[in-house]
Each structure stands twice: as structure tokens, then as C-alpha cells.
Coordinates of N, CA and C in Angstrom, one line a residue:
Chain A
N1 N 1.9 -21.6 6.0 CA 2.5 -20.7 5.7 C 2.1 -19.3 5.9
A2 N 1.3 -18.9 6.5 CA -0.1 -18.0 6.5 C 0.3 -17.1 5.9
G3 N 1.9 -16.2 6.0 CA 2.4 -14.9 5.5 C 1.7 -14.1 6.8
V4 N 0.9 -12.6 6.2 CA 0.1 -12.3 7.1 C -1.4 -12.1 7.3
T5 N -1.5 -12.4 8.7 CA -2.1 -12.6 9.2 C -2.7 -11.2 10.3
Q6 N -3.8 -10.9 10.2 CA -4.6 -9.8 11.3 C -5.7 -10.2 11.7
T7 N -5.8 -10.0 13.1 CA -7.0 -9.6 14.3 C -7.2 -8.5 14.9
P8 N -8.9 -8.0 14.7 CA -10.1 -8.5 14.7 C -9.9 -8.7 12.7
K9 N -10.7 -8.9 11.8 CA -11.3 -8.9 11.1 C -12.2 -7.4 10.7
F10 N -12.9 -7.3 11.9 CA -14.0 -6.6 11.9 C -14.3 -6.2 12.8
R11 N -14.3 -5.0 13.9 CA -14.9 -4.4 14.7 C -15.8 -3.4 15.0
V12 N -17.1 -2.9 16.1 CA -17.2 -1.8 15.8 C -17.3 -1.3 17.2
L13 N -17.1 0.2 17.3 CA -16.1 0.6 19.1 C -17.0 1.7 19.0
K14 N -17.2 2.3 20.3 CA -18.1 3.4 20.5 C -17.1 4.9 20.5
T15 N -17.6 5.1 20.4 CA -16.3 7.0 20.8 C -15.6 6.8 22.0
G16 N -14.7 6.8 21.8 CA -14.2 7.3 22.9 C -13.3 5.7 23.8
Q17 N -13.5 4.5 23.6 CA -13.3 3.4 23.4 C -11.5 2.8 23.2
S18 N -11.5 2.0 23.9 CA -9.3 1.9 23.2 C -9.8 0.5 22.6
M19 N -9.1 0.3 21.8 CA -8.8 -0.8 21.3 C -7.2 -1.9 20.3
T20 N -7.1 -2.7 20.5 CA -5.7 -2.8 19.7 C -5.6 -3.9 18.5
L21 N -5.2 -4.0 17.2 CA -5.0 -4.4 16.3 C -4.1 -5.5 16.3
L22 N -3.9 -6.9 16.3 CA -2.6 -7.8 16.1 C -2.6 -7.5 14.6
C23 N -0.6 -7.1 14.1 CA -0.9 -7.9 12.9 C 0.6 -8.9 13.3
A24 N 0.6 -10.1 12.6 CA 1.9 -11.2 12.1 C 2.2 -11.5 11.8
Q25 N 3.1 -11.7 11.0 CA 3.7 -12.7 9.5 C 5.2 -13.4 10.1
D26 N 5.0 -14.4 9.6 CA 5.4 -15.4 9.6 C 6.4 -15.4 8.4
M27 N 6.9 -14.4 7.5 CA 7.8 -14.6 6.9 C 9.8 -13.6 7.3
N28 N 9.5 -14.6 8.9 CA 11.0 -13.3 8.7 C 11.4 -12.0 8.6
H29 N 10.3 -11.0 8.2 CA 10.5 -9.4 7.9 C 10.8 -8.6 8.8
E30 N 12.1 -7.9 8.5 CA 12.1 -7.3 9.1 C 11.3 -5.9 9.9
Y31 N 10.9 -4.8 8.1 CA 9.7 -4.2 8.0 C 8.2 -4.2 8.2
M32 N 7.6 -3.5 9.1 CA 6.2 -4.1 9.0 C 5.6 -2.2 9.2
Y33 N 4.3 -2.7 8.9 CA 3.6 -1.0 8.6 C 2.2 -1.2 8.7
W34 N 1.3 0.2 8.9 CA 0.5 -0.3 8.8 C -0.2 1.3 8.1
Y35 N -1.7 0.6 7.4 CA -2.0 2.0 6.8 C -3.6 1.4 7.1
R36 N -4.2 2.9 6.7 CA -5.3 2.9 6.3 C -5.7 3.8 4.9
Q37 N -6.9 2.6 5.2 CA -7.9 2.8 3.2 C -9.4 3.9 3.6
D38 N -9.1 4.8 3.6 CA -10.6 5.4 3.3 C -10.9 5.7 1.7
P39 N -12.0 5.7 1.4 CA -12.8 5.5 -0.6 C -12.1 7.2 -0.3
G40 N -11.8 7.1 -1.9 CA -11.0 8.2 -2.6 C -9.2 8.3 -1.6
M41 N -9.2 7.9 -0.9 CA -7.8 8.3 -0.1 C -6.3 7.6 -0.8
G42 N -6.6 6.7 -0.9 CA -5.4 5.4 -1.2 C -5.3 4.9 0.0
L43 N -3.9 4.1 -0.1 CA -3.4 4.3 1.4 C -2.7 4.7 1.9
R44 N -2.8 5.6 3.1 CA -2.0 6.2 3.8 C -1.5 5.4 4.9
L45 N -0.3 6.2 5.0 CA 1.0 5.0 6.6 C 0.9 5.9 7.8
I46 N 0.2 4.7 8.7 CA 0.1 5.6 10.3 C 1.3 5.4 11.0
H47 N 2.1 4.3 11.0 CA 3.6 4.4 11.4 C 4.0 2.5 10.8
Y48 N 5.3 2.8 11.3 CA 6.1 1.8 10.8 C 7.1 0.9 11.6
S49 N 7.9 0.1 11.2 CA 9.0 -0.1 11.9 C 9.6 -0.8 10.8
V50 N 11.4 -0.5 11.3 CA 12.3 -1.6 10.2 C 12.7 -2.3 11.1
G51 N 12.8 -2.9 12.5 CA 12.8 -4.0 12.9 C 12.2 -4.1 14.5
E52 N 12.4 -5.4 14.8 CA 12.0 -5.1 16.2 C 12.9 -4.4 17.1
G53 N 11.1 -3.8 17.8 CA 11.8 -2.8 19.2 C 12.1 -1.3 18.2
T54 N 11.2 -1.5 17.3 CA 11.6 0.5 16.4 C 10.5 0.5 15.8
T55 N 10.2 2.0 16.0 CA 8.5 2.6 15.1 C 9.0 3.5 14.7
A56 N 8.3 4.0 13.7 CA 8.2 5.3 13.6 C 7.3 6.2 12.6
K57 N 6.8 7.4 12.5 CA 5.4 7.7 12.2 C 5.2 8.0 10.8
G58 N 4.3 7.3 10.1 CA 4.0 7.5 9.0 C 3.5 9.1 8.3
E59 N 2.4 9.3 7.3 CA 1.8 10.1 6.8 C 0.8 10.8 8.0
V60 N -0.4 9.7 8.7 CA -0.9 10.0 9.4 C -0.9 9.3 10.7
P61 N -0.1 9.7 11.4 CA 0.3 8.8 12.5 C -0.8 9.3 14.2
D62 N -1.8 10.6 14.3 CA -2.2 11.3 15.5 C -3.1 10.5 15.5
G63 N -3.6 10.2 16.8 CA -4.1 9.1 17.7 C -4.3 7.9 17.7
Y64 N -3.1 7.4 17.5 CA -2.7 6.3 17.5 C -1.3 6.2 17.6
N65 N -1.0 4.8 18.4 CA 0.3 4.1 18.9 C 0.9 3.4 18.5
V66 N 1.9 2.3 18.7 CA 2.6 1.0 18.3 C 3.0 0.7 18.6
S67 N 3.7 -0.6 19.1 CA 4.8 -1.6 19.6 C 4.9 -2.5 18.3
R68 N 6.6 -2.7 18.7 CA 7.0 -4.0 18.2 C 8.2 -4.5 18.8
L69 N 7.6 -5.3 19.8 CA 8.2 -6.3 20.6 C 8.6 -7.1 20.3
K70 N 8.0 -8.1 19.1 CA 7.8 -9.1 18.6 C 8.7 -8.6 17.5
K71 N 9.7 -9.6 16.4 CA 10.3 -9.2 15.1 C 8.5 -9.7 13.9
Q72 N 8.3 -10.4 15.0 CA 6.9 -10.8 13.9 C 5.5 -10.5 14.2
N73 N 5.4 -9.3 15.0 CA 4.1 -8.9 15.4 C 4.0 -7.6 15.4
F74 N 3.2 -7.0 14.9 CA 3.1 -5.5 15.3 C 2.0 -5.3 15.4
L75 N 1.5 -4.3 16.3 CA 0.4 -3.9 17.4 C 0.1 -2.6 17.3
L76 N -1.1 -2.2 16.7 CA -1.3 -0.6 16.8 C -2.9 -0.6 17.4
G77 N -2.8 0.4 18.4 CA -3.2 1.1 19.2 C -4.1 2.1 19.2
L78 N -5.0 2.0 19.2 CA -6.3 3.6 19.9 C -6.9 3.8 20.8
E79 N -6.0 4.7 21.3 CA -6.3 4.5 22.8 C -7.9 5.1 23.2
S80 N -8.6 5.9 22.1 CA -9.7 6.7 22.4 C -10.1 7.2 20.7
A81 N -11.2 6.4 20.9 CA -11.2 6.0 19.3 C -12.1 7.3 18.6
A82 N -12.2 7.6 17.9 CA -12.6 9.2 17.3 C -13.7 8.4 16.0
P83 N -14.9 9.3 16.0 CA -15.5 8.8 14.8 C -14.8 8.7 13.3
S84 N -13.8 9.3 13.6 CA -12.7 9.9 11.9 C -11.6 8.4 11.2
Q85 N -12.0 7.3 12.9 CA -10.4 6.9 13.0 C -11.7 5.2 11.8
T86 N -13.1 5.8 11.8 CA -14.1 4.5 11.0 C -13.0 4.7 9.7
S87 N -12.7 3.1 9.5 CA -11.9 3.4 8.2 C -11.4 1.5 8.1
V88 N -11.1 0.8 7.1 CA -9.7 -0.6 6.7 C -8.5 -0.6 7.2
Y89 N -8.0 -1.1 7.7 CA -6.7 -0.7 8.4 C -6.1 -2.5 7.9
F90 N -5.0 -1.9 6.9 CA -4.0 -2.8 6.3 C -2.8 -3.3 6.8
C91 N -2.1 -4.7 7.6 CA -1.2 -4.0 7.7 C 0.3 -4.9 7.0
A92 N 1.2 -4.6 6.6 CA 2.1 -5.6 5.6 C 3.0 -5.8 5.9
S93 N 4.0 -6.5 4.8 CA 5.7 -7.1 6.1 C 6.5 -6.8 4.3
S94 N 7.2 -6.7 5.0 CA 8.8 -6.9 3.4 C 10.0 -6.8 4.0
Y95 N 10.7 -7.8 3.3 CA 12.1 -7.7 3.9 C 12.8 -6.5 4.0
S96 N 12.6 -5.5 3.1 CA 13.6 -4.4 3.4 C 12.1 -3.3 2.6
G97 N 13.3 -2.2 2.3 CA 12.3 -1.2 2.3 C 12.4 -1.0 0.8
L98 N 13.0 -1.4 0.2 CA 13.3 -2.3 -1.2 C 12.0 -3.0 -1.8
N99 N 11.6 -3.8 -1.3 CA 11.4 -5.2 -1.3 C 9.6 -5.4 -1.1
T100 N 9.2 -6.3 -2.0 CA 7.7 -6.8 -1.6 C 6.9 -6.3 -1.1
Q101 N 5.9 -6.0 -0.7 CA 5.2 -5.1 0.5 C 3.9 -7.0 0.5
Y102 N 3.7 -7.3 1.6 CA 2.8 -8.6 1.8 C 2.0 -8.1 2.7
F103 N 0.5 -8.1 2.1 CA -0.5 -7.1 2.9 C -1.2 -8.2 3.3
G104 N -2.0 -7.9 4.7 CA -2.6 -8.7 5.9 C -3.9 -8.4 4.9
P105 N -5.1 -9.3 5.1 CA -6.1 -8.9 4.3 C -7.4 -8.3 5.2
G106 N -6.7 -7.0 5.9 CA -7.7 -6.1 6.8 C -8.0 -6.1 7.8
T107 N -8.6 -5.1 8.1 CA -9.6 -5.3 9.3 C -9.9 -3.8 9.1
R108 N -11.7 -3.6 9.1 CA -12.8 -2.8 9.0 C -13.2 -2.6 10.7
L109 N -12.7 -1.6 10.6 CA -13.2 -0.8 12.0 C -14.5 0.0 11.8
T110 N -15.4 0.1 12.4 CA -16.1 1.6 12.5 C -15.8 1.7 14.4
V111 N -16.2 3.0 14.0 CA -16.3 4.2 15.3 C -17.8 4.8 15.0
L112 N -18.6 4.4 16.2 CA -19.8 5.2 16.3 C -19.7 6.0 17.1
Chain B
Q1 N 5.6 13.2 0.4 CA 4.5 13.8 -0.6 C 3.9 12.6 -1.4
Q2 N 2.9 12.4 -1.1 CA 1.6 11.7 -2.1 C 2.1 11.9 -3.5
P3 N 2.7 10.9 -4.3 CA 2.6 11.3 -5.7 C 1.0 11.4 -6.2
V4 N 0.4 11.6 -7.6 CA -0.7 11.9 -7.8 C -0.6 11.1 -9.4
Q5 N -1.9 10.5 -9.5 CA -1.8 9.1 -10.4 C -3.3 9.7 -11.0
S6 N -3.3 9.5 -12.4 CA -4.6 9.8 -13.6 C -4.0 8.8 -14.5
P7 N -5.0 8.4 -15.1 CA -6.6 9.4 -14.6 C -7.3 8.7 -13.1
Q8 N -8.1 9.1 -12.7 CA -8.8 8.4 -11.6 C -9.4 7.7 -11.6
A9 N -10.2 6.8 -13.1 CA -11.1 6.1 -13.4 C -11.4 6.2 -14.7
V10 N -11.1 4.6 -15.6 CA -11.2 4.3 -16.3 C -11.4 3.0 -17.1
I11 N -12.9 2.9 -17.4 CA -13.7 2.0 -17.9 C -13.5 1.4 -19.4
L12 N -12.4 0.1 -19.9 CA -12.1 -0.3 -20.8 C -13.0 -1.2 -21.8
R13 N -13.3 -1.8 -22.5 CA -13.3 -2.9 -22.8 C -12.6 -4.1 -23.4
E14 N -12.5 -5.2 -23.1 CA -11.5 -6.6 -22.7 C -10.7 -6.4 -24.4
G15 N -9.7 -6.3 -24.3 CA -8.8 -6.4 -25.2 C -8.0 -5.2 -25.9
E16 N -8.5 -4.0 -24.4 CA -8.1 -2.4 -25.4 C -6.9 -2.5 -24.6
D17 N -6.4 -1.5 -25.0 CA -5.1 -1.2 -23.5 C -5.3 0.3 -22.5
A18 N -4.5 0.5 -22.0 CA -4.5 1.7 -20.8 C -3.0 2.2 -20.6
V19 N -3.3 3.3 -20.2 CA -2.0 3.5 -19.4 C -2.5 4.5 -17.8
I20 N -1.7 4.1 -17.4 CA -1.7 4.7 -15.7 C -0.5 5.6 -15.3
N21 N -0.5 6.9 -15.5 CA 0.2 7.2 -14.8 C 0.6 8.3 -13.2
C22 N 2.1 7.9 -13.1 CA 2.0 8.6 -11.3 C 3.2 9.0 -11.0
S23 N 3.2 10.4 -10.9 CA 4.1 11.2 -11.2 C 4.6 12.1 -9.4
S24 N 5.3 12.7 -9.3 CA 6.0 12.8 -8.5 C 6.5 14.7 -8.1
S25 N 6.4 15.2 -7.0 CA 7.0 16.8 -6.9 C 8.5 16.6 -6.4
K26 N 8.6 15.5 -6.5 CA 10.3 15.1 -5.5 C 11.3 14.7 -6.2
A27 N 12.0 14.4 -6.2 CA 12.8 13.2 -6.9 C 12.8 11.6 -6.1
L28 N 12.5 10.6 -6.9 CA 12.3 9.5 -6.6 C 13.9 8.4 -6.7
Y29 N 13.9 7.4 -5.9 CA 14.9 6.5 -5.8 C 13.8 5.0 -6.4
S30 N 12.5 5.0 -6.1 CA 11.8 4.2 -7.1 C 10.4 4.0 -6.2
V31 N 9.8 3.4 -7.8 CA 8.3 3.4 -8.3 C 7.9 1.9 -7.9
H32 N 7.3 2.1 -6.8 CA 6.3 0.5 -6.8 C 4.9 0.4 -7.2
W33 N 4.5 -0.5 -8.1 CA 3.3 -0.7 -8.2 C 2.5 -2.0 -7.3
Y34 N 0.7 -1.5 -7.5 CA 0.0 -2.6 -6.4 C -1.1 -2.8 -7.7
R35 N -1.9 -3.8 -7.4 CA -3.1 -3.7 -7.9 C -4.2 -4.5 -6.9
Q36 N -5.6 -4.1 -6.3 CA -6.5 -4.1 -5.1 C -7.3 -4.3 -6.1
K37 N -8.0 -5.6 -5.7 CA -9.1 -6.2 -6.6 C -10.2 -6.0 -5.4
H38 N -11.7 -5.4 -5.2 CA -12.6 -5.1 -4.8 C -12.4 -6.3 -3.4
G39 N -12.6 -5.7 -2.5 CA -12.7 -6.2 -1.3 C -11.0 -7.4 -0.6
E40 N -10.3 -7.1 -1.3 CA -9.3 -8.1 -0.8 C -8.4 -6.6 -0.5
A41 N -7.3 -7.6 -0.6 CA -5.5 -6.9 0.4 C -4.7 -6.4 -1.4
P42 N -3.9 -5.4 -1.6 CA -3.0 -5.0 -2.3 C -2.2 -6.2 -2.4
V43 N -2.0 -6.7 -4.1 CA -0.9 -7.3 -4.5 C 0.3 -6.9 -5.2
F44 N 1.0 -6.8 -5.2 CA 2.6 -6.3 -5.6 C 2.3 -6.6 -7.2
L45 N 2.9 -6.1 -7.8 CA 3.0 -5.7 -9.8 C 4.6 -5.8 -9.4
M46 N 4.6 -4.8 -9.6 CA 6.5 -4.9 -9.4 C 7.2 -2.9 -9.2
I47 N 8.6 -3.8 -9.0 CA 9.1 -2.1 -8.8 C 10.2 -1.6 -9.6
L48 N 10.7 -0.3 -10.1 CA 11.2 0.2 -10.5 C 12.2 1.1 -10.4
L49 N 13.5 1.0 -10.4 CA 14.0 1.5 -8.9 C 15.1 2.5 -10.5
K50 N 15.4 4.0 -10.1 CA 16.5 4.6 -10.6 C 17.3 4.4 -11.5
G51 N 17.0 4.6 -12.8 CA 17.5 4.4 -14.2 C 16.7 4.1 -15.2
G52 N 16.0 4.8 -15.1 CA 14.8 5.4 -16.3 C 14.3 3.2 -17.1
E53 N 14.8 2.1 -16.4 CA 14.6 1.2 -16.7 C 12.5 1.1 -17.0
Q54 N 12.6 -0.5 -18.2 CA 11.3 -1.2 -18.0 C 10.9 -2.3 -17.7
K55 N 10.1 -2.6 -17.0 CA 9.8 -4.0 -16.2 C 8.3 -4.4 -16.4
G56 N 8.5 -5.6 -17.5 CA 7.5 -6.3 -17.7 C 6.7 -7.2 -16.5
H57 N 5.2 -8.1 -16.6 CA 4.6 -9.2 -16.2 C 3.8 -9.0 -17.0
E58 N 4.1 -10.2 -17.2 CA 3.1 -10.6 -18.7 C 2.1 -9.8 -19.4
K59 N 0.8 -9.5 -19.6 CA 0.6 -8.5 -20.7 C 0.8 -6.9 -19.7
I60 N 1.6 -6.4 -19.2 CA 1.5 -5.6 -18.0 C 2.9 -5.1 -17.8
S61 N 3.0 -3.6 -17.9 CA 4.8 -3.5 -17.7 C 4.8 -2.0 -17.3
A62 N 5.9 -2.0 -17.0 CA 6.0 -0.1 -16.6 C 7.2 0.4 -17.1
S63 N 7.7 2.1 -17.2 CA 8.8 2.5 -16.9 C 8.9 3.6 -16.2
F64 N 9.8 4.4 -15.6 CA 10.5 5.2 -15.0 C 11.4 6.0 -15.2
N65 N 11.0 7.4 -15.5 CA 12.0 8.7 -15.9 C 12.0 8.9 -14.5
E66 N 12.8 8.9 -14.2 CA 13.3 9.8 -13.0 C 14.2 11.3 -13.4
K67 N 14.2 11.3 -14.8 CA 14.5 13.2 -14.3 C 13.0 13.8 -14.9
K68 N 11.4 13.3 -14.8 CA 10.8 14.1 -14.8 C 9.8 13.6 -13.9
Q69 N 10.6 12.5 -12.6 CA 10.2 12.2 -11.4 C 8.6 11.8 -11.9
Q70 N 8.4 10.6 -12.9 CA 7.7 10.0 -13.6 C 7.2 8.2 -13.4
S71 N 6.2 7.8 -13.5 CA 6.7 6.8 -13.6 C 5.3 6.2 -14.2
S72 N 5.2 4.9 -15.5 CA 3.7 5.0 -16.2 C 3.5 3.3 -16.8
L73 N 2.4 2.9 -15.8 CA 1.7 1.9 -15.6 C 1.4 1.5 -17.2
Y74 N 2.3 0.3 -18.0 CA 1.3 0.2 -19.3 C 0.3 -1.4 -19.2
L75 N -1.3 -1.2 -19.2 CA -1.5 -2.6 -19.9 C -2.0 -2.9 -20.9
T76 N -1.6 -4.1 -21.7 CA -2.5 -4.1 -23.2 C -2.9 -5.8 -23.1
A77 N -3.9 -5.4 -24.3 CA -5.2 -6.3 -25.0 C -5.5 -6.9 -23.4
S78 N -6.4 -5.6 -22.6 CA -6.8 -6.1 -21.3 C -8.0 -7.2 -20.9
Q79 N -7.5 -7.4 -20.2 CA -8.4 -8.7 -19.9 C -9.6 -8.8 -18.8
L80 N -10.8 -9.6 -18.4 CA -11.5 -9.1 -17.3 C -10.7 -9.0 -15.7
S81 N -9.6 -10.0 -15.7 CA -8.7 -10.1 -14.5 C -8.5 -9.0 -14.0
Y82 N -8.1 -7.8 -15.2 CA -7.1 -6.8 -14.7 C -8.1 -5.1 -14.2
S83 N -9.0 -5.7 -13.6 CA -10.2 -5.1 -13.1 C -9.9 -4.5 -12.1
G84 N -9.8 -3.8 -11.1 CA -8.8 -3.5 -10.2 C -9.3 -1.8 -9.6
T85 N -8.5 -1.8 -8.3 CA -7.4 -0.3 -8.6 C -6.4 -0.4 -8.8
Y86 N -5.1 0.3 -9.1 CA -3.7 0.6 -9.2 C -3.5 1.5 -8.6
F87 N -2.0 1.2 -7.8 CA -1.6 2.2 -6.4 C -0.4 2.5 -6.9
C88 N 0.6 3.4 -7.0 CA 1.9 3.0 -7.4 C 2.6 4.1 -6.4
G89 N 3.5 3.4 -5.8 CA 4.0 4.2 -5.0 C 5.3 4.3 -5.1
T90 N 5.7 5.7 -4.2 CA 7.2 6.1 -4.6 C 7.7 6.5 -3.2
V91 N 9.6 6.3 -3.4 CA 10.7 6.0 -2.2 C 11.5 6.9 -2.5
E92 N 11.2 8.1 -2.0 CA 12.6 9.3 -2.1 C 13.9 9.2 -2.4
V93 N 14.1 8.4 -0.6 CA 15.6 8.5 -0.5 C 15.6 7.3 -0.3
M94 N 16.7 6.1 -0.7 CA 16.6 4.9 -0.2 C 18.4 5.4 1.6
N95 N 17.3 5.1 2.2 CA 17.5 5.0 3.8 C 17.1 3.3 4.8
R96 N 17.5 3.3 5.5 CA 16.7 2.4 6.6 C 15.3 2.8 6.7
D97 N 15.7 3.7 6.9 CA 13.9 4.5 7.7 C 13.0 4.9 6.3
D98 N 13.8 4.5 5.5 CA 12.3 5.2 4.0 C 11.2 4.2 4.0
K99 N 10.2 4.8 3.3 CA 9.0 4.2 2.9 C 8.5 4.0 1.9
I100 N 7.2 3.4 1.7 CA 6.4 3.9 0.5 C 5.2 4.7 0.7
I101 N 5.0 5.7 0.3 CA 4.1 6.6 0.0 C 2.9 6.3 -1.5
F102 N 2.2 5.9 -0.6 CA 0.7 5.3 -2.2 C 0.6 6.6 -3.0
G103 N -0.2 6.6 -3.9 CA -0.9 7.8 -4.4 C -2.4 6.9 -4.0
K104 N -3.0 7.8 -4.7 CA -4.8 8.1 -4.2 C -5.7 6.7 -4.8
G105 N -4.7 5.7 -6.1 CA -4.6 4.9 -7.1 C -5.6 5.4 -7.8
T106 N -6.0 4.5 -8.4 CA -6.8 4.6 -10.3 C -7.1 3.6 -10.8
R107 N -8.5 3.7 -10.7 CA -9.9 2.5 -10.8 C -9.9 2.4 -11.9
L108 N -10.3 1.0 -12.4 CA -9.7 0.2 -13.8 C -10.8 -1.0 -13.8
H109 N -12.1 -0.7 -14.3 CA -13.0 -1.1 -15.5 C -13.0 -2.0 -16.6
I110 N -12.7 -3.8 -16.7 CA -12.9 -3.8 -17.7 C -13.6 -4.3 -18.1
L111 N -15.2 -3.8 -19.1 CA -15.6 -4.9 -19.9 C -15.3 -5.8 -20.5
P112 N -16.7 -6.7 -20.7 CA -16.8 -7.8 -21.4 C -17.1 -7.3 -22.9

């Protein structure tokens, strides 16, 4: 039982490049989330999904896109990376909106 | 709307008590508490639903005053392992598309 996994763990991009972060969970959770964490800002919700095929915007969605084609996977895409997107990205999943969120180990992204 | 946590940081000696507060300007359905150790992912502590209940987890407990839209996390006889950043998250309305909005966190450092 791996829980929530994220790939990659680290990535360095140049401004304007694109990339996709993959989140996978093996707990059969309906809800999945993408957060970014910056010093002094806490955890800010980017996008989330309440089930396979659904996505919704969070607090800071601009510059990101997501897809949930399979229940166990939640992809976060950056079409044209900007230095302001340098951050640590966490994925999480939960059974429902009121249940425990299980977080992945994080992806540290640097945009030069 | 992001909840406000206070204090932003606190330093204690082992065995001392601490209180971390979380307040919102909006009516709340639930409050969630997580702890994050340096370099790790956030880990769930507890959920409090509206109704003013108090919950406990080892020597860590919390209360939720829905009328004041506030929650407090109590750490008694603190241990070195309690060091980390504590986040509260709030849910304003319970429906299928609702999500947790986290505060900026409170850094807790326990000295031996």
C-alpha cells in the first residue's frame, strides 16, 4: 500500500517550458487535490477533483491545468512555466471532503 | 477565505503548554488540523465538526466554537516530537464540491 505518490520529486525548468506532475493514490479515494506551498503562505489549493472525470478550481488556479481521467491519478500541468511557479507542490487525496487528507511527499519545482 | 492563525511562531521548552488559534470571518462547518515536520508532508491530526465539540489526540486536543468561528489547538506538556508547523484548515459549507482552505501555519519549536 503505497498511499499517495508523486513524480517527479525534483524538477528544474526554464521559463516558458511545460511539464506535468503526476499524482497517484491506491486508496480508492474519490477526492484529490493539488496544493502549492511557499514560505510564509501556507498550503494553497490550486485545483481539486471530487471524482473521476471532474475538476474544479481552488484558490490559485491561474497558470495550471489538471485532469482526472482515472480515479487513481490526478495530473497537474504547467503549460508555460514562470519563475512565480517555483514552489513545493503537494498532492493529497481523501475519501470525502470531510475526511482525512493523505498527502504525497511533494515535488520541488524550480523555474529559472 | 483563508483562516487566520495565531501566533505565527512560538518557542517552548519541553514540558510547557501551547495554544494555537484559528479564526475565520465566515461561518464554518468544520475545522481540520494538520502538522508538518520540516521537509515532510503534512499529517492529519484531527477534524472538528460544528457543534462545539472538543477532541483529543494523545496530549494534543482541540476545540471548535462555531459561534465565534474559531478553533484552538492545545498542546500540553509538549515533547520534542511536537516541533513542526501546524496548519488549520476550514470548510465553510458542506456539499460535494467543498474543499478545505488552509491557514498560513504556526511554527512551533520545542527546546530540550
